[in-house]
Amino acid sequence: MTTQVMPANREDPLQGPDSEQRVSDALRSAVRFLTAAQLPDGSFNAYTSFLVDMDDEGTADPSVFPTALIGQCLAGVDDAEALRAGVAAYLLGERSAAGLWHHWPRSHPAFKATPADMDDTCCASRVLSQAGLGEGACAELLLANRDGKGRFLTWFVPGWRWRGWQHARATLPRLLHPLLLTLFFRKTSAAPDDVDAGVNANALYYLGAFPGHRAVVDYLMAILRNGTEADADKWYDNRFVLWYLLARALVPLEPQAAPLILARMRGAVPSNGLEHALAVTTRSRCGQPAGPADLAALLDTQRADGSWRRAAVYFGGRERIADGRLAPAHPDTPRWGSEELTTAFAIEALSCVLRQRRSECP
């Protein structure tokens, strides 16, 4: 990940008579961009690229996950009610009979080859929960999909360990297409027993406290204490993304999380609009006001149409080697992002900044 040096003396955009108005105007412009970009079914465009810095390069790849992330970012944002309703309708339409979600929609050629996963399921469920809809995944099914240490498994697939009838009904149909399941795990970096930090954080963010949640909290806190973010998740290789996910899951449940995350972020310099947005929101969730440099850079990189440039949020994964570390990504590993997704993270950041002036960002 490339970095850039930010000037240390950037003025705070929230100081001055017209400063808060500038943030509000940027927020409204971004919401207008997303409103124009939302597709008729309620989803948003997503793109893949082999480049770490996607910029405006990429191939269209309709995916459920980016739309779920956008829906989460829009929670509580003024003038975004119609956007949230569209996202919720789309996610309900992609919900499986078992109450789970896949990375790709049913219309995608790769849908049948890809198992349902914890990440998509919990992010989609969180959006529906925020919308007041009781159509998210069943907690009992999610809790059944844990390893022996109490950590959430990434994939919903059948295994040798008995996990209850509900889990069996959700996963055993995959055995009707054994070749597809076998090829998925042979041709990708995924493994049936994957345990990933970002995925566990998203599960914890959806479920909150539950019997046994300390196992997940302790697992995630150990990653922060040991500084092992680089080997913590196959699918999130951007530390700003991972810190963002950890903050929103851990801060409400673990008093030591906020100072630890802020300490890990100290000295890390964002390199693009996405990372500036994530840094602002993460610090806000940890109780620290947005840094003037991050906020100024975020505002300065907004484009005339209200959007921010495309940047990769997650990617196709890395293999875990024998010593537990993750191997370097293959050069042709796809990365996902879009202007819409970056803009949604920026909307969340700007909304947090404005709310934090009145109360703590949720």
Tab-separated table of C-alpha atoms in Angstrom:
chain	number	residue	atom	x	y	z
A	1	MET	CA	0.000	0.000	0.000
A	2	THR	CA	1.441	3.352	-0.993
A	3	THR	CA	1.441	6.280	1.375
A	4	GLN	CA	1.827	10.000	1.090
A	5	VAL	CA	3.015	12.617	3.531
A	6	MET	CA	0.320	15.031	4.663
A	7	PRO	CA	1.263	18.560	5.716
A	8	ALA	CA	1.240	18.902	9.482
A	9	ASN	CA	-0.308	22.352	9.512
A	10	ARG	CA	-3.546	21.757	7.647
A	11	GLU	CA	-6.274	24.018	8.980
A	12	ASP	CA	-9.253	22.357	10.622
A	13	PRO	CA	-12.168	22.488	8.128
A	14	LEU	CA	-14.566	22.795	11.072
A	15	GLN	CA	-12.983	26.023	12.298
A	16	GLY	CA	-14.355	29.270	10.905
A	17	PRO	CA	-17.784	30.745	10.169
A	18	ASP	CA	-18.480	28.706	7.029
A	19	SER	CA	-16.651	25.523	8.001
A	20	GLU	CA	-19.545	23.346	9.160
A	21	GLN	CA	-21.513	24.453	6.125
A	22	ARG	CA	-18.738	23.122	3.897
A	23	VAL	CA	-18.972	19.685	5.478
A	24	SER	CA	-22.768	19.713	5.221
A	25	ASP	CA	-22.624	20.741	1.568
A	26	ALA	CA	-20.133	17.969	0.795
A	27	LEU	CA	-22.387	15.457	2.538
A	28	ARG	CA	-25.484	16.518	0.608
A	29	SER	CA	-23.586	16.437	-2.683
A	30	ALA	CA	-22.389	12.900	-1.940
A	31	VAL	CA	-25.913	11.724	-1.090
A	32	ARG	CA	-27.152	13.194	-4.377
A	33	PHE	CA	-24.436	11.267	-6.231
A	34	LEU	CA	-25.462	7.972	-4.620
A	35	THR	CA	-29.122	8.681	-5.298
A	36	ALA	CA	-28.370	9.113	-8.996
A	37	ALA	CA	-26.101	6.041	-9.019
A	38	GLN	CA	-28.465	3.584	-7.310
A	39	LEU	CA	-29.723	0.976	-9.764
A	40	PRO	CA	-33.440	0.185	-10.180
A	41	ASP	CA	-33.170	-2.970	-8.048
A	42	GLY	CA	-31.633	-0.988	-5.159
A	43	SER	CA	-28.058	-2.183	-5.673
A	44	PHE	CA	-24.947	-0.263	-6.682
A	45	ASN	CA	-22.256	-0.906	-9.254
A	46	ALA	CA	-19.107	-2.747	-8.224
A	47	TYR	CA	-15.905	-3.264	-10.175
A	48	THR	CA	-12.923	-5.593	-10.085
A	49	SER	CA	-9.346	-4.773	-10.917
A	50	PHE	CA	-5.942	-6.392	-10.496
A	51	LEU	CA	-4.485	-3.023	-9.451
A	52	VAL	CA	-4.013	-2.142	-5.783
A	53	ASP	CA	-4.855	1.461	-6.648
A	54	MET	CA	-7.943	0.889	-8.795
A	55	ASP	CA	-8.435	4.573	-9.630
A	56	ASP	CA	-11.071	4.519	-12.400
A	57	GLU	CA	-9.908	1.226	-13.936
A	58	GLY	CA	-11.868	-2.002	-13.615
A	59	THR	CA	-14.462	-4.432	-14.921
A	60	ALA	CA	-18.094	-4.330	-13.816
A	61	ASP	CA	-18.896	-7.187	-11.433
A	62	PRO	CA	-22.329	-7.076	-9.748
A	63	SER	CA	-21.838	-8.141	-6.123
A	64	VAL	CA	-24.014	-8.205	-3.020
A	65	PHE	CA	-21.301	-7.252	-0.547
A	66	PRO	CA	-20.543	-3.689	-1.744
A	67	THR	CA	-24.245	-2.824	-1.624
A	68	ALA	CA	-24.491	-4.217	1.920
A	69	LEU	CA	-21.506	-2.119	2.998
A	70	ILE	CA	-23.060	0.975	1.433
A	71	GLY	CA	-26.287	0.298	3.304
A	72	GLN	CA	-24.407	0.138	6.595
A	73	CYS	CA	-22.663	3.445	5.891
A	74	LEU	CA	-25.994	5.173	5.265
A	75	ALA	CA	-27.483	4.339	8.665
A	76	GLY	CA	-28.795	7.504	10.285
A	77	VAL	CA	-27.730	9.772	7.419
A	78	ASP	CA	-30.180	12.582	6.700
A	79	ASP	CA	-31.951	12.519	3.327
A	80	ALA	CA	-30.871	8.912	2.698
A	81	GLU	CA	-34.152	7.182	3.570
A	82	ALA	CA	-34.950	6.265	-0.043
A	83	LEU	CA	-31.417	4.968	-0.570
A	84	ARG	CA	-31.653	2.757	2.514
A	85	ALA	CA	-35.059	1.437	1.487
A	86	GLY	CA	-33.731	0.471	-1.933
A	87	VAL	CA	-30.728	-1.313	-0.436
A	88	ALA	CA	-32.942	-3.216	2.018
A	89	ALA	CA	-35.280	-4.327	-0.764
A	90	TYR	CA	-32.345	-5.556	-2.835
A	91	LEU	CA	-30.832	-7.484	0.063
A	92	LEU	CA	-34.150	-9.110	0.923
A	93	GLY	CA	-34.374	-10.281	-2.669
A	94	GLU	CA	-30.935	-11.919	-2.439
A	95	ARG	CA	-31.625	-13.699	0.850
A	96	SER	CA	-31.507	-17.479	0.543
A	97	ALA	CA	-34.200	-19.803	1.835
A	98	ALA	CA	-31.908	-20.551	4.781
A	99	GLY	CA	-31.585	-16.843	5.583
A	100	LEU	CA	-28.016	-16.496	4.314
A	101	TRP	CA	-26.291	-14.379	1.683
A	102	HIS	CA	-23.627	-15.016	-0.976
A	103	HIS	CA	-21.024	-12.625	-2.339
A	104	TRP	CA	-22.614	-12.610	-5.790
A	105	PRO	CA	-26.302	-12.200	-6.665
A	106	ARG	CA	-28.333	-15.065	-8.093
A	107	SER	CA	-27.972	-13.625	-11.593
A	108	HIS	CA	-24.163	-13.895	-11.481
A	109	PRO	CA	-22.479	-16.820	-13.304
A	110	ALA	CA	-20.406	-17.632	-10.196
A	111	PHE	CA	-23.344	-17.713	-7.775
A	112	LYS	CA	-23.858	-21.489	-7.727
A	113	ALA	CA	-20.148	-22.167	-7.308
A	114	THR	CA	-19.771	-19.972	-4.217
A	115	PRO	CA	-21.037	-20.976	-0.748
A	116	ALA	CA	-22.903	-18.566	1.468
A	117	ASP	CA	-20.524	-16.721	3.762
A	118	MET	CA	-20.524	-15.108	7.192
A	119	ASP	CA	-19.313	-11.729	5.929
A	120	ASP	CA	-22.080	-11.065	3.414
A	121	THR	CA	-24.666	-12.577	5.725
A	122	CYS	CA	-23.830	-10.440	8.749
A	123	CYS	CA	-23.385	-7.209	6.799
A	124	ALA	CA	-26.696	-7.695	4.981
A	125	SER	CA	-28.396	-8.657	8.239
A	126	ARG	CA	-27.070	-5.542	9.949
A	127	VAL	CA	-28.580	-3.362	7.203
A	128	LEU	CA	-31.968	-5.020	7.619
A	129	SER	CA	-31.732	-4.683	11.392
A	130	GLN	CA	-30.923	-0.983	11.053
A	131	ALA	CA	-33.977	-0.649	8.810
A	132	GLY	CA	-36.184	-2.192	11.492
A	133	LEU	CA	-36.785	-5.336	9.450
A	134	GLY	CA	-36.669	-8.699	11.168
A	135	GLU	CA	-35.391	-10.541	8.124
A	136	GLY	CA	-31.725	-10.926	9.028
A	137	ALA	CA	-29.917	-14.184	9.619
A	138	CYS	CA	-30.938	-16.292	12.591
A	139	ALA	CA	-28.465	-15.889	15.446
A	140	GLU	CA	-28.703	-19.608	16.226
A	141	LEU	CA	-27.484	-20.477	12.728
A	142	LEU	CA	-24.612	-17.989	12.910
A	143	LEU	CA	-23.518	-19.241	16.322
A	144	ALA	CA	-23.516	-22.804	15.020
A	145	ASN	CA	-20.940	-21.771	12.414
A	146	ARG	CA	-18.009	-21.388	14.832
A	147	ASP	CA	-14.796	-23.292	15.332
A	148	GLY	CA	-13.709	-25.089	18.493
A	149	LYS	CA	-12.282	-21.836	19.886
A	150	GLY	CA	-15.578	-19.986	19.533
A	151	ARG	CA	-14.527	-17.946	16.482
A	152	PHE	CA	-16.788	-17.560	13.470
A	153	LEU	CA	-16.002	-19.574	10.357
A	154	THR	CA	-16.061	-17.628	7.111
A	155	TRP	CA	-17.962	-20.185	4.991
A	156	PHE	CA	-21.250	-21.984	5.524
A	157	VAL	CA	-20.335	-25.471	4.349
A	158	PRO	CA	-21.020	-28.993	5.637
A	159	GLY	CA	-18.338	-30.614	7.761
A	160	TRP	CA	-17.637	-33.583	9.989
A	161	ARG	CA	-18.636	-31.782	13.177
A	162	TRP	CA	-22.354	-31.832	13.994
A	163	ARG	CA	-23.651	-28.248	14.270
A	164	GLY	CA	-27.380	-28.846	14.626
A	165	TRP	CA	-30.294	-29.381	12.271
A	166	GLN	CA	-30.593	-25.745	11.259
A	167	HIS	CA	-26.975	-25.662	10.104
A	168	ALA	CA	-27.422	-28.991	8.354
A	169	ARG	CA	-30.475	-27.761	6.442
A	170	ALA	CA	-28.551	-24.666	5.369
A	171	THR	CA	-25.354	-26.410	4.260
A	172	LEU	CA	-26.067	-30.027	3.252
A	173	PRO	CA	-27.660	-29.004	-0.088
A	174	ARG	CA	-24.128	-27.976	-1.159
A	175	LEU	CA	-23.348	-31.703	-1.346
A	176	LEU	CA	-25.748	-32.013	-4.284
A	177	HIS	CA	-23.001	-30.289	-6.300
A	178	PRO	CA	-19.810	-31.772	-4.812
A	179	LEU	CA	-17.650	-30.889	-7.810
A	180	LEU	CA	-18.530	-27.189	-7.563
A	181	LEU	CA	-17.727	-27.158	-3.852
A	182	THR	CA	-14.442	-28.988	-4.378
A	183	LEU	CA	-13.373	-26.705	-7.215
A	184	PHE	CA	-14.209	-23.600	-5.197
A	185	PHE	CA	-11.795	-24.562	-2.447
A	186	ARG	CA	-9.140	-25.850	-4.860
A	187	LYS	CA	-9.187	-22.960	-7.311
A	188	THR	CA	-9.357	-20.113	-4.775
A	189	SER	CA	-7.471	-19.206	-1.611
A	190	ALA	CA	-10.546	-20.106	0.461
A	191	ALA	CA	-10.548	-23.078	2.841
A	192	PRO	CA	-13.514	-24.707	4.623
A	193	ASP	CA	-12.036	-23.866	8.036
A	194	ASP	CA	-11.182	-20.221	7.301
A	195	VAL	CA	-11.270	-17.914	10.320
A	196	ASP	CA	-10.773	-14.255	9.388
A	197	ALA	CA	-10.533	-11.203	11.626
A	198	GLY	CA	-12.615	-8.833	9.504
A	199	VAL	CA	-15.301	-11.468	9.085
A	200	ASN	CA	-15.419	-12.082	12.835
A	201	ALA	CA	-15.604	-8.338	13.431
A	202	ASN	CA	-18.576	-8.044	11.087
A	203	ALA	CA	-20.319	-10.950	12.805
A	204	LEU	CA	-19.731	-9.327	16.185
A	205	TYR	CA	-20.951	-5.972	14.844
A	206	TYR	CA	-24.240	-7.580	13.829
A	207	LEU	CA	-24.798	-9.808	16.860
A	208	GLY	CA	-23.373	-7.639	19.630
A	209	ALA	CA	-22.956	-9.380	22.979
A	210	PHE	CA	-24.002	-13.040	23.031
A	211	PRO	CA	-23.104	-16.076	25.168
A	212	GLY	CA	-19.516	-16.788	24.161
A	213	HIS	CA	-18.781	-13.429	22.531
A	214	ARG	CA	-15.645	-12.988	24.661
A	215	ALA	CA	-13.888	-15.609	22.547
A	216	VAL	CA	-14.319	-13.399	19.484
A	217	VAL	CA	-13.394	-10.223	21.374
A	218	ASP	CA	-10.244	-11.833	22.788
A	219	TYR	CA	-9.249	-13.148	19.353
A	220	LEU	CA	-9.588	-9.702	17.775
A	221	MET	CA	-7.920	-7.877	20.663
A	222	ALA	CA	-4.936	-10.241	20.479
A	223	ILE	CA	-4.437	-9.247	16.839
A	224	LEU	CA	-4.276	-5.580	17.821
A	225	ARG	CA	-1.999	-6.208	20.801
A	226	ASN	CA	0.384	-8.339	18.744
A	227	GLY	CA	0.309	-6.086	15.685
A	228	THR	CA	-0.570	-8.997	13.389
A	229	GLU	CA	-3.179	-7.275	11.212
A	230	ALA	CA	-1.248	-8.192	8.061
A	231	ASP	CA	-1.889	-11.906	8.656
A	232	ALA	CA	-5.314	-11.638	10.271
A	233	ASP	CA	-7.660	-11.794	7.293
A	234	LYS	CA	-7.424	-13.324	3.827
A	235	TRP	CA	-9.809	-10.852	2.221
A	236	TYR	CA	-8.954	-7.484	3.807
A	237	ASP	CA	-5.352	-6.487	3.143
A	238	ASN	CA	-5.827	-2.765	3.792
A	239	ARG	CA	-5.074	-1.956	7.428
A	240	PHE	CA	-7.399	1.067	7.404
A	241	VAL	CA	-10.289	-1.182	6.367
A	242	LEU	CA	-9.455	-3.686	9.094
A	243	TRP	CA	-9.117	-1.020	11.800
A	244	TYR	CA	-12.480	0.384	10.730
A	245	LEU	CA	-14.145	-3.031	11.025
A	246	LEU	CA	-12.492	-3.764	14.364
A	247	ALA	CA	-13.453	-0.397	15.828
A	248	ARG	CA	-17.146	-0.632	15.090
A	249	ALA	CA	-17.327	-4.165	16.499
A	250	LEU	CA	-15.049	-3.897	19.537
A	251	VAL	CA	-15.475	-0.385	20.948
A	252	PRO	CA	-19.032	-0.983	22.277
A	253	LEU	CA	-17.946	-4.212	23.997
A	254	GLU	CA	-14.336	-3.772	25.121
A	255	PRO	CA	-13.086	-0.654	26.991
A	256	GLN	CA	-9.475	-1.263	25.957
A	257	ALA	CA	-10.271	-1.441	22.247
A	258	ALA	CA	-10.419	2.281	21.452
A	259	PRO	CA	-7.019	3.276	22.889
A	260	LEU	CA	-5.428	0.202	21.349
A	261	ILE	CA	-6.824	0.924	17.876
A	262	LEU	CA	-5.785	4.577	18.109
A	263	ALA	CA	-2.290	3.489	19.108
A	264	ARG	CA	-2.094	1.146	16.125
A	265	MET	CA	-3.220	3.966	13.814
A	266	ARG	CA	-0.625	6.404	15.119
A	267	GLY	CA	1.812	7.223	12.341
A	268	ALA	CA	-0.240	5.518	9.615
A	269	VAL	CA	-0.841	7.980	6.769
A	270	PRO	CA	-3.853	7.473	4.458
A	271	SER	CA	-3.033	7.469	0.751
A	272	ASN	CA	-6.433	8.108	-0.863
A	273	GLY	CA	-9.972	9.299	-0.225
A	274	LEU	CA	-11.133	5.875	0.945
A	275	GLU	CA	-8.445	5.646	3.607
A	276	HIS	CA	-9.037	9.221	4.762
A	277	ALA	CA	-12.745	8.441	5.175
A	278	LEU	CA	-12.035	5.232	7.077
A	279	ALA	CA	-9.527	7.016	9.322
A	280	VAL	CA	-12.044	9.752	10.182
A	281	THR	CA	-14.813	7.272	11.045
A	282	THR	CA	-12.532	4.932	12.975
A	283	ARG	CA	-11.149	7.725	15.123
A	284	SER	CA	-14.663	9.058	15.697
A	285	ARG	CA	-15.848	5.645	16.874
A	286	CYS	CA	-12.868	5.564	19.224
A	287	GLY	CA	-13.892	8.917	20.701
A	288	GLN	CA	-11.210	11.002	18.996
A	289	PRO	CA	-12.185	13.997	16.860
A	290	ALA	CA	-11.294	13.769	13.199
A	291	GLY	CA	-7.791	15.021	12.482
A	292	PRO	CA	-7.739	18.271	10.496
A	293	ALA	CA	-5.434	16.758	7.868
A	294	ASP	CA	-7.674	13.730	7.285
A	295	LEU	CA	-10.853	15.785	7.113
A	296	ALA	CA	-9.315	18.433	4.867
A	297	ALA	CA	-7.926	15.775	2.537
A	298	LEU	CA	-11.302	14.038	2.422
A	299	LEU	CA	-13.084	17.244	1.466
A	300	ASP	CA	-10.392	18.227	-1.029
A	301	THR	CA	-10.622	14.913	-2.903
A	302	GLN	CA	-14.371	15.052	-3.477
A	303	ARG	CA	-15.129	15.399	-7.179
A	304	ALA	CA	-17.509	17.830	-8.841
A	305	ASP	CA	-20.295	15.229	-9.106
A	306	GLY	CA	-20.143	14.584	-5.345
A	307	SER	CA	-18.215	11.312	-5.583
A	308	TRP	CA	-14.775	10.093	-4.554
A	309	ARG	CA	-12.427	8.008	-6.675
A	310	ARG	CA	-12.693	4.261	-6.840
A	311	ALA	CA	-10.407	2.328	-4.478
A	312	ALA	CA	-10.128	-1.328	-3.492
A	313	VAL	CA	-11.902	-2.236	-0.245
A	314	TYR	CA	-11.359	-6.012	-0.290
A	315	PHE	CA	-9.835	-8.589	-2.594
A	316	GLY	CA	-9.805	-12.215	-3.674
A	317	GLY	CA	-7.662	-13.497	-0.849
A	318	ARG	CA	-4.326	-15.026	0.069
A	319	GLU	CA	-3.438	-18.572	1.025
A	320	ARG	CA	-2.576	-19.311	4.629
A	321	ILE	CA	0.743	-21.129	4.882
A	322	ALA	CA	1.869	-23.720	7.429
A	323	ASP	CA	3.231	-21.242	9.985
A	324	GLY	CA	-0.106	-19.407	10.122
A	325	ARG	CA	0.961	-16.383	8.115
A	326	LEU	CA	-0.644	-15.348	4.839
A	327	ALA	CA	1.270	-15.754	1.605
A	328	PRO	CA	1.707	-12.762	-0.714
A	329	ALA	CA	-1.244	-12.194	-3.022
A	330	HIS	CA	-0.952	-13.543	-6.550
A	331	PRO	CA	-0.606	-10.731	-9.132
A	332	ASP	CA	-3.913	-11.667	-10.791
A	333	THR	CA	-5.939	-11.548	-7.565
A	334	PRO	CA	-9.046	-9.401	-8.172
A	335	ARG	CA	-9.900	-6.424	-5.982
A	336	TRP	CA	-13.356	-4.922	-5.503
A	337	GLY	CA	-14.358	-1.299	-5.173
A	338	SER	CA	-16.361	1.491	-6.785
A	339	GLU	CA	-16.919	5.225	-6.686
A	340	GLU	CA	-20.211	4.458	-4.965
A	341	LEU	CA	-18.534	2.443	-2.216
A	342	THR	CA	-15.805	5.006	-1.539
A	343	THR	CA	-18.441	7.739	-1.519
A	344	ALA	CA	-20.557	5.812	0.993
A	345	PHE	CA	-17.599	5.561	3.378
A	346	ALA	CA	-17.022	9.297	2.918
A	347	ILE	CA	-20.691	9.979	3.686
A	348	GLU	CA	-20.391	7.976	6.888
A	349	ALA	CA	-17.238	9.890	7.858
A	350	LEU	CA	-18.736	13.325	7.221
A	351	SER	CA	-21.912	12.354	9.047
A	352	CYS	CA	-19.825	11.192	12.017
A	353	VAL	CA	-17.957	14.504	12.059
A	354	LEU	CA	-21.169	16.502	12.193
A	355	ARG	CA	-22.790	14.230	14.792
A	356	GLN	CA	-19.697	14.228	16.974
A	357	ARG	CA	-20.069	17.957	17.466
A	358	ARG	CA	-23.339	17.194	19.243
A	359	SER	CA	-22.769	13.707	20.616
A	360	GLU	CA	-20.551	10.684	20.137
A	361	CYS	CA	-20.570	9.050	16.713
A	362	PRO	CA	-22.352	5.679	17.051
